[in-house]
Coordinates of C-alpha atoms in Angstrom, one line a residue:
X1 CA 104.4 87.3 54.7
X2 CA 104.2 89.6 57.7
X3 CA 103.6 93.4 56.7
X4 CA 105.0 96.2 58.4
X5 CA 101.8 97.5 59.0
X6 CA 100.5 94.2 60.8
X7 CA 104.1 94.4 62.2
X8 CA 103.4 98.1 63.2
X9 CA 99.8 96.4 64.4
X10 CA 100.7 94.1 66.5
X11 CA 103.7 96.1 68.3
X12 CA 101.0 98.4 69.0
X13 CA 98.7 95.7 70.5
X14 CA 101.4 94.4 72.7
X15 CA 103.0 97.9 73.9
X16 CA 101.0 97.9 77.0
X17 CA 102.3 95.0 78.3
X18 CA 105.3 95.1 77.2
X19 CA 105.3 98.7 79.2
X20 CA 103.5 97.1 82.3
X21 CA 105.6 94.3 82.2
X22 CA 108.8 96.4 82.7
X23 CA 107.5 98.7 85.1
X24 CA 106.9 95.9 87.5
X25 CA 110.5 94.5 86.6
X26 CA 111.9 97.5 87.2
X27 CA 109.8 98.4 90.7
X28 CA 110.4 94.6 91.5
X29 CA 114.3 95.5 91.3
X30 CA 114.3 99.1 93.4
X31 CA 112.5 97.2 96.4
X32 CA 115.4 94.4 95.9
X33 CA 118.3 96.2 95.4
X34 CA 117.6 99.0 97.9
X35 CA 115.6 96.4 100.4
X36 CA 112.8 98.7 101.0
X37 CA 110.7 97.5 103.5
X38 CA 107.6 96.4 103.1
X39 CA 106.0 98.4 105.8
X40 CA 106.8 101.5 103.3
X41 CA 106.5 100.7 99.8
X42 CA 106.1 96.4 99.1
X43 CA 107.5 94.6 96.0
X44 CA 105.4 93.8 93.1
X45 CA 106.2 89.9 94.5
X46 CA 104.5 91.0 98.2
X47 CA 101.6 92.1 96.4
X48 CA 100.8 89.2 94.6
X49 CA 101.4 87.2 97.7
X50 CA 98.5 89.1 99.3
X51 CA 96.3 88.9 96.2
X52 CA 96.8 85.4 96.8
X53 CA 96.5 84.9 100.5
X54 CA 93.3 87.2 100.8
X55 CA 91.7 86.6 97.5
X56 CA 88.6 85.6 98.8
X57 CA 88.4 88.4 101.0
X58 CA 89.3 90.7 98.2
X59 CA 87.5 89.2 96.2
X60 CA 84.2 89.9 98.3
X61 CA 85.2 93.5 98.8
X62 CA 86.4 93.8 95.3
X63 CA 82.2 93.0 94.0
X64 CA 80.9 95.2 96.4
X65 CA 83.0 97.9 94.9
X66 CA 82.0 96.9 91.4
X67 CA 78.4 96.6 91.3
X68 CA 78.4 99.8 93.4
X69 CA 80.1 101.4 91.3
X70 CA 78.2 99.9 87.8
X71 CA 74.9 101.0 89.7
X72 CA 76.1 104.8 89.7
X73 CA 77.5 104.4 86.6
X74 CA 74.1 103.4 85.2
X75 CA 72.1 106.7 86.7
X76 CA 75.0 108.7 85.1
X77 CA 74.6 107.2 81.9
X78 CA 70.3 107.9 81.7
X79 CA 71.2 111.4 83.3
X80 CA 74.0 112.3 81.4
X81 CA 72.0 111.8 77.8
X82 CA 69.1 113.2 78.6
X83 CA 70.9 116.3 80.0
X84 CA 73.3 116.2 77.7
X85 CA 70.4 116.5 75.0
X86 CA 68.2 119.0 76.9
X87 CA 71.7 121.1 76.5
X88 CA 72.9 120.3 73.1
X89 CA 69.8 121.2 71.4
X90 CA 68.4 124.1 73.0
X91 CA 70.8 127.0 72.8
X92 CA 68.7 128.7 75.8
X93 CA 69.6 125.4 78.0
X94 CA 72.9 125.4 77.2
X95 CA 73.3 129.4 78.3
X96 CA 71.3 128.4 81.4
X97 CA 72.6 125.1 82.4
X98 CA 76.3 125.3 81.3
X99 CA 77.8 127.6 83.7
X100 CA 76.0 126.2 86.7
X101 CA 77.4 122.3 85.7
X102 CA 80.6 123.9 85.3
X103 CA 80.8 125.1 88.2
X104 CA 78.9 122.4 90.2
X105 CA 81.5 120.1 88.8
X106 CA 84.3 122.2 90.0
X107 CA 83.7 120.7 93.7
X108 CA 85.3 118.5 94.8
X109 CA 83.3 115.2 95.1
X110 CA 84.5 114.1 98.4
X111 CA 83.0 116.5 99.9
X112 CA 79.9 115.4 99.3
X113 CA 80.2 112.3 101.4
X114 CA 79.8 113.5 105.0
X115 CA 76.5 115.2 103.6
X116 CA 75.0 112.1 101.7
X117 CA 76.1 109.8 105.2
X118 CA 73.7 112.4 106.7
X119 CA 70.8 111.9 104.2
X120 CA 71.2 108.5 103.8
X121 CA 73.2 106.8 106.1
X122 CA 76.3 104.9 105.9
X123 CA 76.4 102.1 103.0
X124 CA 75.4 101.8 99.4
X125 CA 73.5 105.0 99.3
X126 CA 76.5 107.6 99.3
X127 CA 78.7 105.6 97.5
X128 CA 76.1 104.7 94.9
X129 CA 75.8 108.8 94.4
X130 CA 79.1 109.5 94.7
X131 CA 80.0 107.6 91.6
X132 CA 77.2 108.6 89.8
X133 CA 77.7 112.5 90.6
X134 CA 81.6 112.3 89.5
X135 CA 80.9 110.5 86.5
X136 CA 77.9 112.1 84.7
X137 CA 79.5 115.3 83.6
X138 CA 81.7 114.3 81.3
X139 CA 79.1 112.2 79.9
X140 CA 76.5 115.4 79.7
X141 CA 79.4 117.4 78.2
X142 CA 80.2 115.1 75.3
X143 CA 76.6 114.3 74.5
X144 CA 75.9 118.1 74.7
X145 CA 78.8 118.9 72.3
X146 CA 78.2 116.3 69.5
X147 CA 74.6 118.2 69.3
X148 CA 75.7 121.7 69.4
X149 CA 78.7 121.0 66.8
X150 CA 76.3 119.9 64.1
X151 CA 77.3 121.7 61.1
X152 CA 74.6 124.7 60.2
X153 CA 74.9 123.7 56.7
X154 CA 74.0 120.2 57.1
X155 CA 70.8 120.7 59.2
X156 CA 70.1 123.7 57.1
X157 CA 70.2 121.2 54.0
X158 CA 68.2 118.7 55.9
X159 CA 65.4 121.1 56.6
X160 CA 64.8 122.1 53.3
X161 CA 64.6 118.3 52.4
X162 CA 61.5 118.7 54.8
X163 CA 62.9 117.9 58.1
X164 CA 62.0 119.5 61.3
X165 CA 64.1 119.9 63.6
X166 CA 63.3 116.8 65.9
X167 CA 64.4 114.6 63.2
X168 CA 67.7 116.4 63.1
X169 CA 68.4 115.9 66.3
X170 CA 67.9 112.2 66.5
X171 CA 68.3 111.2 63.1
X172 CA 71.5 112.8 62.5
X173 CA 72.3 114.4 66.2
X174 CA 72.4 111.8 67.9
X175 CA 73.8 109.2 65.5
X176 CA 76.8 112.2 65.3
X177 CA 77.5 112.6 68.5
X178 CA 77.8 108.3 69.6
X179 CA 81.6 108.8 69.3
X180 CA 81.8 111.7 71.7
X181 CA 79.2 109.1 73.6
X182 CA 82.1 106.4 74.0
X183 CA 84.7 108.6 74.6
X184 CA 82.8 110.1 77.8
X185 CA 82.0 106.6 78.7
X186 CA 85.7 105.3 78.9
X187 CA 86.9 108.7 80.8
X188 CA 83.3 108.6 83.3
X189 CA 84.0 104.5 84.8
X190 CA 87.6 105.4 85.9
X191 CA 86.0 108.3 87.4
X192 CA 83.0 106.3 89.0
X193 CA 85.4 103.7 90.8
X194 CA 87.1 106.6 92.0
X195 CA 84.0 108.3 93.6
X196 CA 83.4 105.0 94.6
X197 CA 86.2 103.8 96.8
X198 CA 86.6 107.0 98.0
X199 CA 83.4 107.2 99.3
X200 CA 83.6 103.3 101.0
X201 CA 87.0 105.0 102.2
X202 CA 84.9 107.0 104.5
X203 CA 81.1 105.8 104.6
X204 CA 80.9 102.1 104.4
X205 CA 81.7 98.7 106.2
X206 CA 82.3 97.2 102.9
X207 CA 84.3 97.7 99.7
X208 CA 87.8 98.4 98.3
X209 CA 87.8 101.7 99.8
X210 CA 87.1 99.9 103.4
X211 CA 89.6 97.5 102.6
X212 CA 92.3 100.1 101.9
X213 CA 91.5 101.9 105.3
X214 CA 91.4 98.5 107.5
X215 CA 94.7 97.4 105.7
X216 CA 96.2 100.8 106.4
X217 CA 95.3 100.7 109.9
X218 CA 96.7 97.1 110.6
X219 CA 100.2 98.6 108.8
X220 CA 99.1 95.6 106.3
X221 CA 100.9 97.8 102.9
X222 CA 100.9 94.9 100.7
X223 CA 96.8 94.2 100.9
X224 CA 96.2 98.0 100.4
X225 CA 98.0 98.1 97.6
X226 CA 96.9 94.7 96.4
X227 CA 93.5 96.7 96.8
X228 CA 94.5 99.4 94.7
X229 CA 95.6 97.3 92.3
X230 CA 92.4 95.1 92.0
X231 CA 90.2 98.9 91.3
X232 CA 92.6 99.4 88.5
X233 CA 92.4 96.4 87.0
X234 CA 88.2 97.0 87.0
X235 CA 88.7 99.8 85.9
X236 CA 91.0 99.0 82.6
X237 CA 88.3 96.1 82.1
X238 CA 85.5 98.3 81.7
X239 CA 87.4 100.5 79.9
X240 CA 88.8 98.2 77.2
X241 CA 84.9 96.8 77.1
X242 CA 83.6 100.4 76.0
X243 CA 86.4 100.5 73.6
X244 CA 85.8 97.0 71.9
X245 CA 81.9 98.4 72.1
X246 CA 82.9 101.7 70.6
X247 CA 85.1 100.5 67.5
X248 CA 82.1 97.7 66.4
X249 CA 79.1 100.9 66.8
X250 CA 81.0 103.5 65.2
X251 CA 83.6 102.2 63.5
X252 CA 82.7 104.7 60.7
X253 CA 84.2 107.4 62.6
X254 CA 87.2 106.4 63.0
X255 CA 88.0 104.5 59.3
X256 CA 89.8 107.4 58.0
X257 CA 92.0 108.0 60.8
X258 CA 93.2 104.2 60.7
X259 CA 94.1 104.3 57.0
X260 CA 96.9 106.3 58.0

C-alpha cells in the first residue's frame, strides 16, 4: 500500500515535468490563439520542427559547445580546490585573496572576450577561458567556506588527540566541506555553458553561440531558439549528474534533513 510519503515522493519526482509540461501547453496556446508570428516569438511546435530539420547541424554545434565548455569546466574545478584550500586554511590568504576575487568576479565576463580574441585568437582558446573564469569562483568560494567554518571546538579536540593541523584540514576539512563541493559544482556548469556560448556568440566559427548569431541573422527564430533550448537541456543534464553524484558521496549530509 502506497504511503503518503512515497505519495509525497513521487509528486515531488514528477513536479518538474509536470511544471515543464504545462509551460509549453500553455506557450503552445498564446502563439495559437493570438497567432504570433514566428518571425517574433515561434511556438513550442516550430521549435521542435527545427530541432528536427537541423538536428544534425545542431547536433554538431551542440558538441562543440559541450566539450568546450566541460574543458573549462575541468581547469575550474583543479583551480577552484586548490584556491579554495590555499584560502580556507590560511586566515592570512583569505584576508589577502578575498577581496581581490570578489572584486575580480564583479566583472563582467564578457568583457573579457575581445581581450582573450587578442591573446589567442578566435576559436577554442577564449571560449575555453571564458567558461572556466565564470565558473571557478563559486567553486573557490564554497571550498574556501567549508574550511574556514570548521568548528574551533572540533579541531581544537582533534589537536589534543595529537593531530596537526594538516590532518585537520584533509582528514576532517575537506571530507566537511564535499557538500559545499557539489553545491558549487551544480551552480558553476550552468555558469560555464553560459561563458561559453557567449563567448562563441562573439569569437568563434563554431558552437551554440555561433549558431544563435547565424540563425539570428537569417531571421531563422525557431533554430535560435531551438539552440537555446539544446544549452539548457546540457546544462540540466550535467546538473542532475552532479546531483545523483552528490546524494551517493555525501549522502550523510543530508539524512537528517530527508527524515523530515
Amino acid at each position: 500500500m502506497t504511503t503518503a510519503a512515497q505519495r509525497a515522493k513521487r509528486l515531488e519526482r514528477w513536479s518538474p515535468w509536470g511544471l515543464l509540461l504545462l509551460i509549453l501547453v500553455a506557450w503552445q496556446a498564446i502563439c495559437s490563439g493570438f497567432q504570433v508570428s514566428e518571425f517574433i516569438f515561434p511556438s513550442p511546435l516550430r521549435i521542435w520542427d527545427q530541432v528536427l530539420e537541423y538536428r544534425d547541424v545542431i547536433l554538431g554545434h551542440a558538441w562543440r559547445t559541450f566539450w568546450v565548455t566541460m574543458t573549462g569546466f575541468g581547469i575550474a574545478i583543479v583551480v577552484g580546490v586548490l584556491l579554495g584550500f590555499l584560502i580556507g586554511s590560511s586566515r592570512l590568504a583569505y584576508a589577502a585573496i578575498y577581496p581581490l576575487m570578489t572584486g575580480f568576479n564583479a566583472l563582467p565576463k564578457a568583457a573579457f572576450v575581445p581581450i582573450l580574441v587578442v591573446w589567442f585568437g578566435i576559436g577554442v582558446g577564449p571560449a575555453v577561458l571564458t567558461a572556466f573564469l565564470i565558473s571557478f569562483f563559486p567553486i573557490t568560494v564554497n571550498i574556501a567556506t567549508g574550511l574556514a567554518t570548521l568548528e574551533p571546538e572540533l579541531e581544537d579536540v582533534l589537536r589534543v588527540l595529537g593531530a596537526r593541523r594538516w590532518d585537520v584540514l584533509v582528514k576532517v576539512g575537506l571530507p566537511r566541506s564535499m557538500p559545499y563541493f557539489f553545491g558549487s559544482l551544480k551552480v558553476a556548469i550552468t555558469l560555464a555553458f553560459v561563458g561559453t556560448t557567449v563567448s562563441e556568440m562573439t569569437a568563434s566559427n563554431e558552437g551554440i553561440g555561433y549558431l544563435l548569431v547565424s540563425a539570428g541573422s537569417a531571421m531563422q527564430m525557431g533554430l535560435a531558439f531551438a539552440g537555446l533550448v539544446v544549452v539548457g537541456a546540457m546544462a540540466m543534464v550535467m546538473y542532475e549528474f552532479f546531483s545523483w553524484v552528490e546524494k551517493r558521496t555525501t549522502g550523510w549530509a543530508h539524512r537528517g534533513s530527508q527524515a523530515h
